[in-house]
Short mmCIF file of C-alpha atoms in Angstrom, two decimals:
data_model
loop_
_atom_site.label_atom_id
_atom_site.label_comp_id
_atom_site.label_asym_id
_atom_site.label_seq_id
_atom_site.Cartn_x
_atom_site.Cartn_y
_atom_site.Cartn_z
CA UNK L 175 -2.99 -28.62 7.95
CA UNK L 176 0.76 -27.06 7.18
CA UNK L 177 0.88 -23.81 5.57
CA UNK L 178 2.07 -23.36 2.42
CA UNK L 179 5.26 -20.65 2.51
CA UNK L 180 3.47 -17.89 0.37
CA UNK L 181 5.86 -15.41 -1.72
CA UNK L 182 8.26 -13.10 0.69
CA UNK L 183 7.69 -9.14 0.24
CA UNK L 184 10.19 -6.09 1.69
CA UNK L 185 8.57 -3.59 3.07
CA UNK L 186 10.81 -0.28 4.24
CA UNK L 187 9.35 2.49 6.13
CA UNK L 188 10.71 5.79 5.77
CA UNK L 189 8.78 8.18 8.50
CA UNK L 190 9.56 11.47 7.60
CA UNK L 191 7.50 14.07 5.24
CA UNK L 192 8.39 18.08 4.83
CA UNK L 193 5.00 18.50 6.39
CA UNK L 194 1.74 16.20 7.87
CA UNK L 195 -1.15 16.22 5.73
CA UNK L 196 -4.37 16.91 7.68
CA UNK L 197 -6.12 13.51 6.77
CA UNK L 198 -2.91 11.23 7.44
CA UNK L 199 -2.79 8.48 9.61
CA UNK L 200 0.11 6.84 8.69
CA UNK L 201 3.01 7.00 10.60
CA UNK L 202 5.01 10.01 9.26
CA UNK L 203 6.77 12.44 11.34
CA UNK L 204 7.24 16.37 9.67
CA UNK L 205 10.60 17.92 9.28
CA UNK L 206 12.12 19.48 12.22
CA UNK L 207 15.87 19.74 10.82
CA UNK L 208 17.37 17.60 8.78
CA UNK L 209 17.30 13.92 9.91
CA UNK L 210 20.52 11.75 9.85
CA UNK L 211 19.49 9.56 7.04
CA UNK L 212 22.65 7.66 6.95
CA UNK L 213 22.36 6.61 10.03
CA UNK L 214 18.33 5.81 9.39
CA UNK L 215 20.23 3.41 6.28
CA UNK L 216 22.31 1.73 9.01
CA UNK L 217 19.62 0.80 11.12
CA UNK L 218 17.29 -0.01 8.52
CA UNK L 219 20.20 -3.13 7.51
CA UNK L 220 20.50 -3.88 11.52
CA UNK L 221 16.47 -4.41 11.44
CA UNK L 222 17.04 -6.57 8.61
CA UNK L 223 19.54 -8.82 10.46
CA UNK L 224 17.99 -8.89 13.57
CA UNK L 225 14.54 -10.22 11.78
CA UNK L 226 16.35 -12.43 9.69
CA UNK L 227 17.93 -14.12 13.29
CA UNK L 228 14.49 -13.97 15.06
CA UNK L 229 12.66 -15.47 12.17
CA UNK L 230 15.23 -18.22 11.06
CA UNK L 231 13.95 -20.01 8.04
CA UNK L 232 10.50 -18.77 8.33
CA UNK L 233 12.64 -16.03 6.56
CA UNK L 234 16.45 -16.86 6.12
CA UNK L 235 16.89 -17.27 1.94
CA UNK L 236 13.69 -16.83 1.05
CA UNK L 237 13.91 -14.49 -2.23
CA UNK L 238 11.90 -11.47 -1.81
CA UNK L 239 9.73 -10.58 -5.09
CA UNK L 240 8.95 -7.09 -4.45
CA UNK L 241 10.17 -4.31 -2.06
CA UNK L 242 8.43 -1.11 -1.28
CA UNK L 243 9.85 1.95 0.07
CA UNK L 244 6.59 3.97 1.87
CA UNK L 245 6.20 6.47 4.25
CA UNK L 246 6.39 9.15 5.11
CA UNK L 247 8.28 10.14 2.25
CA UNK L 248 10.62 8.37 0.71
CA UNK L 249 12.12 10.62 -1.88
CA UNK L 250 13.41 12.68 0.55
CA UNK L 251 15.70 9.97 1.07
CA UNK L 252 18.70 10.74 -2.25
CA UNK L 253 18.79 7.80 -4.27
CA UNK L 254 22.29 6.89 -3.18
CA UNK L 255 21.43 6.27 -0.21
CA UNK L 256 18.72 3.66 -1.54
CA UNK L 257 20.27 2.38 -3.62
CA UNK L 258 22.93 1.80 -0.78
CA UNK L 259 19.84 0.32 1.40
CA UNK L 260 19.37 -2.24 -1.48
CA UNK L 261 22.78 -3.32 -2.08
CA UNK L 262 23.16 -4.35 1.56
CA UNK L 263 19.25 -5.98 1.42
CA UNK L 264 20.49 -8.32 -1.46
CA UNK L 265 23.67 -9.11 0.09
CA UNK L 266 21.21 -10.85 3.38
CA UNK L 267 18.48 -11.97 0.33
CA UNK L 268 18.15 -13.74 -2.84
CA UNK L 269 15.83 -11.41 -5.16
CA UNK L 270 14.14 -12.75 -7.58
CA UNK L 271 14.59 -11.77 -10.87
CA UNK L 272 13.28 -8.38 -12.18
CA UNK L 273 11.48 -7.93 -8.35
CA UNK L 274 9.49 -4.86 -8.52
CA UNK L 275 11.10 -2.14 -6.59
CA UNK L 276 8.70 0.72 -5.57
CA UNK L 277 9.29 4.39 -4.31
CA UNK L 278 6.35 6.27 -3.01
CA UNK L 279 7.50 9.80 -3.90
CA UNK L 280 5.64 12.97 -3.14
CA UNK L 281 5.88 15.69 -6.47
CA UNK L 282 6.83 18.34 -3.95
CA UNK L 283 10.43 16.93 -2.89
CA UNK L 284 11.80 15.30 -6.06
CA UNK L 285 14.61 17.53 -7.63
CA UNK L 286 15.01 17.90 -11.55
CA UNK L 287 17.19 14.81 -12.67
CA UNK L 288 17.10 12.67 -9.98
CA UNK L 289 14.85 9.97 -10.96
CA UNK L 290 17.67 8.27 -13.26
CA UNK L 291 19.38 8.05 -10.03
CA UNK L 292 16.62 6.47 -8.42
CA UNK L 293 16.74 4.10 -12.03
CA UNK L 294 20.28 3.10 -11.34
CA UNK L 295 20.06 2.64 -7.96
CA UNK L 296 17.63 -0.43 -9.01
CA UNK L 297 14.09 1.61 -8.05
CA UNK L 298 12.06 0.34 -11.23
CA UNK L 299 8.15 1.63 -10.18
CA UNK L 300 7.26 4.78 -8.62
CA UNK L 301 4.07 5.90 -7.00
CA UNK L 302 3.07 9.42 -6.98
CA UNK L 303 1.09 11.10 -4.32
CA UNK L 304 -0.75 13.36 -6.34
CA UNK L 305 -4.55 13.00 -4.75
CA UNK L 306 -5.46 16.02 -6.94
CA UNK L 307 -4.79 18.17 -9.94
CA UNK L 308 -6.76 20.72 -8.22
CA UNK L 309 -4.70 23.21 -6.71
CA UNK L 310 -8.00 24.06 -4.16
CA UNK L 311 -8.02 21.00 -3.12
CA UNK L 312 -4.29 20.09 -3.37
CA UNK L 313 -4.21 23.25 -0.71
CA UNK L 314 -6.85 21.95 1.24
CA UNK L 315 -5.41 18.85 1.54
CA UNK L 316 -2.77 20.31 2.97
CA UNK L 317 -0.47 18.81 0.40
CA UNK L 318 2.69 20.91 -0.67
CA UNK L 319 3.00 20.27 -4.62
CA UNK L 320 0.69 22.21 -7.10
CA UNK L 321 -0.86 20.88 -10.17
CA UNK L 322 2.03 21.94 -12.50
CA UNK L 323 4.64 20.53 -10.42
CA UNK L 324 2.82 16.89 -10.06
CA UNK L 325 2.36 17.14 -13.91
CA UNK L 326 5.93 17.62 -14.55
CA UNK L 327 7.41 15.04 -12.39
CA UNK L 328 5.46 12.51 -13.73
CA UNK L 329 6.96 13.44 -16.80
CA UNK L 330 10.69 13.93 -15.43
CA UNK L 331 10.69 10.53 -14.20
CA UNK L 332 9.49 9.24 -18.05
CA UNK L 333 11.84 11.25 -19.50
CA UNK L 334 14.23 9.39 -16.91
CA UNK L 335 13.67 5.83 -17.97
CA UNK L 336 11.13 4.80 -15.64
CA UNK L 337 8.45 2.94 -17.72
CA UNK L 338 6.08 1.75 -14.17
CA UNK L 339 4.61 5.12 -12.79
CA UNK L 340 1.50 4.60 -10.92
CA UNK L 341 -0.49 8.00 -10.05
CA UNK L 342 -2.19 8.21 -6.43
CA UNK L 343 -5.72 10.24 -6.14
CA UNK L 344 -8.36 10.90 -3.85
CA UNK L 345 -11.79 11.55 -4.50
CA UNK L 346 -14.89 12.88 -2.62
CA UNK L 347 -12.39 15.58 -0.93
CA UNK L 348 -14.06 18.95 0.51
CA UNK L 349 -17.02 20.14 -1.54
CA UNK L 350 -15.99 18.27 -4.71
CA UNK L 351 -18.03 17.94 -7.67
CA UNK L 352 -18.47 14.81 -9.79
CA UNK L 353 -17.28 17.24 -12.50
CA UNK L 354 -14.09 17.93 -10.53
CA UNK L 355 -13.31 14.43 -10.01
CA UNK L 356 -13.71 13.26 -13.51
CA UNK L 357 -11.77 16.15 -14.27
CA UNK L 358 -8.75 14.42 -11.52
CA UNK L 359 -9.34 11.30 -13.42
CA UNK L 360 -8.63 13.00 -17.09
CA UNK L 361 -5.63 14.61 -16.01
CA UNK L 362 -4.05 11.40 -14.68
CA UNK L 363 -4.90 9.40 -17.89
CA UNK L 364 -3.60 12.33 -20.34
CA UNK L 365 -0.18 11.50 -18.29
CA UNK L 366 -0.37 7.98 -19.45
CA UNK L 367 0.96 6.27 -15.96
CA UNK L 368 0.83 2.42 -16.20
CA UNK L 369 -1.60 2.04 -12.89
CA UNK L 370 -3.73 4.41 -10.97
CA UNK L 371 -4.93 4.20 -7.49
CA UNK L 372 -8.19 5.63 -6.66
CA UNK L 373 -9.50 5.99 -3.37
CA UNK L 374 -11.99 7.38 -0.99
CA UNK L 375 -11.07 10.34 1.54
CA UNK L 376 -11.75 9.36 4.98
CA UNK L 377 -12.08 10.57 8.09
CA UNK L 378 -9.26 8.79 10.20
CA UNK L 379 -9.66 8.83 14.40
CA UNK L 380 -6.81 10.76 15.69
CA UNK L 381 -6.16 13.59 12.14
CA UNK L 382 -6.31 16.87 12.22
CA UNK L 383 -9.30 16.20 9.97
CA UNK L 384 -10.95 14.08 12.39
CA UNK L 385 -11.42 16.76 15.08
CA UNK L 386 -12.28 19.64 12.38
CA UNK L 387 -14.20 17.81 9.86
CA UNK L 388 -14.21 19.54 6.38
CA UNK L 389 -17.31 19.69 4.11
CA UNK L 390 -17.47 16.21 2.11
CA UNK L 391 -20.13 14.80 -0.20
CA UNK L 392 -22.81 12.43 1.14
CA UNK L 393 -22.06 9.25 0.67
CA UNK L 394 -24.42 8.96 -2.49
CA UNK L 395 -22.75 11.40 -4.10
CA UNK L 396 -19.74 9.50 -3.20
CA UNK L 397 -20.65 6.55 -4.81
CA UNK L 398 -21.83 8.34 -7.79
CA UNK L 399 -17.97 9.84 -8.16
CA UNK L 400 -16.61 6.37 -7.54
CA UNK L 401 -18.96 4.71 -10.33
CA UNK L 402 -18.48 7.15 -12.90
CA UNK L 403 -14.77 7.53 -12.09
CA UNK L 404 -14.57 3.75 -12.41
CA UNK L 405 -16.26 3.68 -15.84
CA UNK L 406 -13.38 6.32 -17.06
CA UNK L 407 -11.06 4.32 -16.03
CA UNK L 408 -11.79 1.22 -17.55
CA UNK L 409 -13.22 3.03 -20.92
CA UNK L 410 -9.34 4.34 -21.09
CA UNK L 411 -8.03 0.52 -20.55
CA UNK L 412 -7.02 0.36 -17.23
CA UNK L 413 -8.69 -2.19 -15.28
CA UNK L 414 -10.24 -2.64 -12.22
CA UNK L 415 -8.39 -5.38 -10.11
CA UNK L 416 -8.88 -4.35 -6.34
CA UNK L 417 -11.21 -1.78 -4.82
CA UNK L 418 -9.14 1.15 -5.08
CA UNK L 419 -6.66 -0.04 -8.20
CA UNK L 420 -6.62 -0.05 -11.86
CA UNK L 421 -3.83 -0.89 -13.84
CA UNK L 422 -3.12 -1.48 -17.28
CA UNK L 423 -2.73 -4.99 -18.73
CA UNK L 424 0.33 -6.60 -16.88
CA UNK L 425 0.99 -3.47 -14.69
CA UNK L 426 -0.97 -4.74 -11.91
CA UNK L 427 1.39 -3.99 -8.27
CA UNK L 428 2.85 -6.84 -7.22
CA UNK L 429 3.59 -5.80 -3.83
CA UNK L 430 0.26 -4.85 -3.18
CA UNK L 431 -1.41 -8.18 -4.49
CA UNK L 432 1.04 -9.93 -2.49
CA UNK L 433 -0.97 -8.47 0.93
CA UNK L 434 -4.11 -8.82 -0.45
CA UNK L 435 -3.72 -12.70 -1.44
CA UNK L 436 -1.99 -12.89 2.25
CA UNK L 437 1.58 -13.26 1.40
CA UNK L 438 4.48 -12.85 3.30
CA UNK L 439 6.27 -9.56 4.18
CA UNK L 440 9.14 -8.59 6.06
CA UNK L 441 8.51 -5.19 7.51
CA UNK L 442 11.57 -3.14 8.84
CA UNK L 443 11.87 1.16 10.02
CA UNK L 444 9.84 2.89 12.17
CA UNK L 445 6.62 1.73 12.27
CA UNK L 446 6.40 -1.02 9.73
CA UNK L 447 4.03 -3.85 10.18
CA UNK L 448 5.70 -7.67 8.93
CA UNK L 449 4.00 -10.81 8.65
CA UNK L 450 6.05 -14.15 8.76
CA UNK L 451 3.91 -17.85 8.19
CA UNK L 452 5.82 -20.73 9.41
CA UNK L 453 5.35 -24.11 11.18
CA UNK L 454 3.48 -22.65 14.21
CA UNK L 455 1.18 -20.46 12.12
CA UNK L 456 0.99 -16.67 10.98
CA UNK L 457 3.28 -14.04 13.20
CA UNK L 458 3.09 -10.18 12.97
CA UNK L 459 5.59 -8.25 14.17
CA UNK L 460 5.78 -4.26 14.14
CA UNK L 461 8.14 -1.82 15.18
CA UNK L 462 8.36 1.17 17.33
CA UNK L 463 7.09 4.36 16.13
CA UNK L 464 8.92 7.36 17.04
CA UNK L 465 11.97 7.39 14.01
CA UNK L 466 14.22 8.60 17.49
CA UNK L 467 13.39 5.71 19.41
CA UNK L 468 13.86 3.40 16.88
CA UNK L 469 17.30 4.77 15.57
CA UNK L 470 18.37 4.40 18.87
CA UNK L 471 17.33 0.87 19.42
CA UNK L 472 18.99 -0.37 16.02
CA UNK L 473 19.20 -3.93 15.73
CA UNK L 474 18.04 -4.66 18.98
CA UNK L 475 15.08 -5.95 20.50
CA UNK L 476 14.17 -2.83 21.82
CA UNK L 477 13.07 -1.56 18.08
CA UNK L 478 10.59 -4.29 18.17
CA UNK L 479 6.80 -2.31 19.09
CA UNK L 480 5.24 -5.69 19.20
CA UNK L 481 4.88 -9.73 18.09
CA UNK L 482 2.07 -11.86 17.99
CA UNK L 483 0.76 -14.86 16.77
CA UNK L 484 -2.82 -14.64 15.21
CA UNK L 485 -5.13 -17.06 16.53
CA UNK L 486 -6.72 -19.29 14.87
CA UNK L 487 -10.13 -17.91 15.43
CA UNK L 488 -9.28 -14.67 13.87
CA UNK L 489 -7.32 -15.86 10.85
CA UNK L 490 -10.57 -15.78 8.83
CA UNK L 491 -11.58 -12.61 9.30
CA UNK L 492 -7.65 -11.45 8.46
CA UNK L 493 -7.88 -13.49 5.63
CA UNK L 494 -10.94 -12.33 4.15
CA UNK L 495 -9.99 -8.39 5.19
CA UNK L 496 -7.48 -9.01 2.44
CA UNK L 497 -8.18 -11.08 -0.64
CA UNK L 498 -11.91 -10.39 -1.12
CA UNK L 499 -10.59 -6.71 -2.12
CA UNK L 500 -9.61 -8.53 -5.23
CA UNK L 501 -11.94 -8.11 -7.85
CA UNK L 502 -11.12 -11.54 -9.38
CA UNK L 503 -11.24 -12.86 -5.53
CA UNK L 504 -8.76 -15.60 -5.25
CA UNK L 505 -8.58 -19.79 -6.19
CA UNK L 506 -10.73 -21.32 -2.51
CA UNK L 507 -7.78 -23.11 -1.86
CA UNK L 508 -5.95 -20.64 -0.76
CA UNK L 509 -7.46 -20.01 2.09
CA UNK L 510 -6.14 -23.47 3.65
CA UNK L 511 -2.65 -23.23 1.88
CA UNK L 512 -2.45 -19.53 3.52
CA UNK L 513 -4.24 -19.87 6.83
CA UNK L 514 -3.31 -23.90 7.70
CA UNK L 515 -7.41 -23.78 8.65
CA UNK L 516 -10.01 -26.64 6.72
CA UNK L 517 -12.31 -24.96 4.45
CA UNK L 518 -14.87 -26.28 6.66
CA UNK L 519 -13.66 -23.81 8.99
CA UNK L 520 -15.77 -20.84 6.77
CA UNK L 521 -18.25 -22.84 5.44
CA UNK L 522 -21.11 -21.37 7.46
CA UNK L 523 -19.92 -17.83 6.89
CA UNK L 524 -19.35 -18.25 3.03
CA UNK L 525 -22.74 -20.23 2.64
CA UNK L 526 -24.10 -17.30 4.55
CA UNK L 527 -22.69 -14.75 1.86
CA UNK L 528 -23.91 -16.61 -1.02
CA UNK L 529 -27.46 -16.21 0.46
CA UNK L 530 -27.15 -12.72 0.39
CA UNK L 531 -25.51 -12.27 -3.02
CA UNK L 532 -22.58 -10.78 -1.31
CA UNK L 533 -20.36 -13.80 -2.83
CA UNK L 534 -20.18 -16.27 -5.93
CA UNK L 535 -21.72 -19.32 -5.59
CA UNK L 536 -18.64 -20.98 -7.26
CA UNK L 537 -16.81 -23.72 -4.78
CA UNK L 538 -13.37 -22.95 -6.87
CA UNK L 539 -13.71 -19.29 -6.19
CA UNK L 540 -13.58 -16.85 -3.31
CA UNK L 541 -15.00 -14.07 -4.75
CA UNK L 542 -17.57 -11.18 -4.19
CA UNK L 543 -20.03 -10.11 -6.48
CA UNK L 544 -20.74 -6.37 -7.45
CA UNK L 545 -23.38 -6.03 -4.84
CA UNK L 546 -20.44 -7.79 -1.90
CA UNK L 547 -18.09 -4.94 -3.27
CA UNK L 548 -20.44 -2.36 -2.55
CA UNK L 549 -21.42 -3.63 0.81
CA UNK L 550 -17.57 -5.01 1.50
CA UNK L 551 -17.44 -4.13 4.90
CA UNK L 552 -20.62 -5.97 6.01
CA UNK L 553 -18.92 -9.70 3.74
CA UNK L 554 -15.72 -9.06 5.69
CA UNK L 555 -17.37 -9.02 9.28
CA UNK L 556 -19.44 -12.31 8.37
CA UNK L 557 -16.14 -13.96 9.02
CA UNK L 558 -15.31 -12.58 12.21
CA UNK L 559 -14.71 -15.33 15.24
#
């Protein structure tokens, strides 16, 4: 079966933070200096053309409907300088019009004023990394903002025109209450962002939290934060619409549903993962890590950490991984337009589900029910190879 080209996404990496949070795993890199982010801008267009060759019209005039600046931190990059980025990005693209545009932005590096910049430059979301209005936990996060100062850039960037502000928090961080994170949840809504992300802390492999674990809650008292926190949420009219989002009606993130319903992406900087469908299938790319080693391989094939093509075997499972985080789940014929596979090729797996009452037993639906989102982990490995 062909696959159907899916929408085209921009993701851009930015790998630098002031300082690494304990429980990161992301790719960021802490100040030392001050990097040469003009010269990060340059290469970032050079990994742009060079994809653009090596994917031909898997990728060549496809318009991109969303682009997302993460990190790292992004904001520590002026807004000149992305607005420069995207100037030269829709020069090589068609965008589609009114593409959402998103800046991650940490509260601790944005200067008074400069979100109208970030406005004009054509940024029309941002995403705060709050995780907390606790200033505790905000320190034992390791995070370098306080309370007040997340509070009053959510407002600065309001005040600056910016009408799509979605507001990032943790919960179950060390020795918090459920009190403490309904009290999170409060504080975000009495700022009256248009979507809020709300997700579990973790213990990553290779964190500075992974080798000294802090003091978390259990994970029933986990699940009693997540449930309660949930039923805030929606009682103040955001909705639910993926494990860890809520948004309010017609703010849902468009880049983000894009991954989950397995769309397309061109990743470019340090780090940053792509996936390309075309005739032969799906292809992920990735590139190098280290922000040096990839400014100094700009363009070339030596920024390029590695390129595969996902078997067929796996595609499932990759699939799955992805759009049964959707509360709503997703039309069943996606899977073939997006994979290229027969629906027979899940039919034993999805039959299982249904069995179990992890999924719908609706054959226009892929979707789980509450009881699959609570045990997600165990639905997604039913479709391994």
């Amino acid at each position: 079966m062909t696959l159907v080209p899916p929408p085209l996404s921009l993701y851009v990496h930015m790998p630098w933070c002031v300082r690494k949070c304990p429980y990161c795993d992301f790719n960021s890199h802490g100040l030392r200096g001050t990097p040469d982010y003009p010269a990060y801008v340059d290469a970032l267009l050079a990994d742009l053309d060079a994809d653009l060759r090596d994917f031909g019209d898997a990728a060549h005039g496809r318009p991109i409907e969303t682009v997302f600046f993460g990190g790292g931190t992004p904001s520590l990059f002026s807004p000149e300088l992305v607005g420069r980025f995207l100037d030269g990005a829709r020069e090589r693209l068609p965008f589609v019009d009114a593409a959402e545009i998103t800046l991650e932005t940490n509260p601790g590096t944005v200067e008074h004023g400069r979100f109208d910049g970030y406005l004009a430059a054509g940024v029309n979301r941002i995403s705060f990394g709050v995780q907390s209005f606790d200033d505790d936990k905000l320190r034992r996060l390791g995070r370098i903002h306080s309370s007040t100062e997340a509070t009053d850039a959510v407002r600065q960037a309001q005040d600056a025109g910016i009408g799509n502000i979605n507001v990032d928090l943790m919960y179950a961080l060390p020795e918090q209450s459920l009190e403490g994170a309904l009290d999170d949840v409060e504080r975000a809504i009495a700022l009256r962002p248009t979507h809020v992300s709300h997700y579990q802390l973790t213990l990553e492999p290779n964190t500075a939290f992974a080798a000294n674990p802090p003091p978390l809650p259990d994970d029933d008292a986990a699940w009693a934060i997540q449930e309660a926190c949930e039923a805030r949420l929606a009682s103040a009219g955001f909705g639910q619409y993926e494990v860890s989002a809520y948004a309010r009606p017609g703010r849902r993130c468009a880049h983000n549903l894009n991954y989950w319903r397995f769309g397309d992406y061109l990743g470019i900087g340090a780090g940053a993962h792509g996936k390309i469908s075309d005739a032969a299938g799906v292809r992920r790319r990735w590139k190098t890590r280290l922000p040096a080693a990839y400014l100094a391989a700009a363009g070339r094939p030596a920024r390029i950490g590695g390129d595969n093509r996902v078997a067929a075997d796996d595609l499932p499972f990759e699939y799955m991984l992805n759009a049964l985080r959707l509360i709503d789940g997703v039309p069943a014929t996606d899977f073939a337009e997006r994979t290229g596979l027969p629906a027979a090729s899940i039919a034993g797996a999805r039959e299982s589900c249904i069995a179990r009452g992890w999924l719908v037993d609706d054959p226009d639906q892929l979707k789980t029910t509450p009881l699959g989102q609570r045990f997600l982990n165990d639905v997604i490995e039913a479709f391994m190879a």
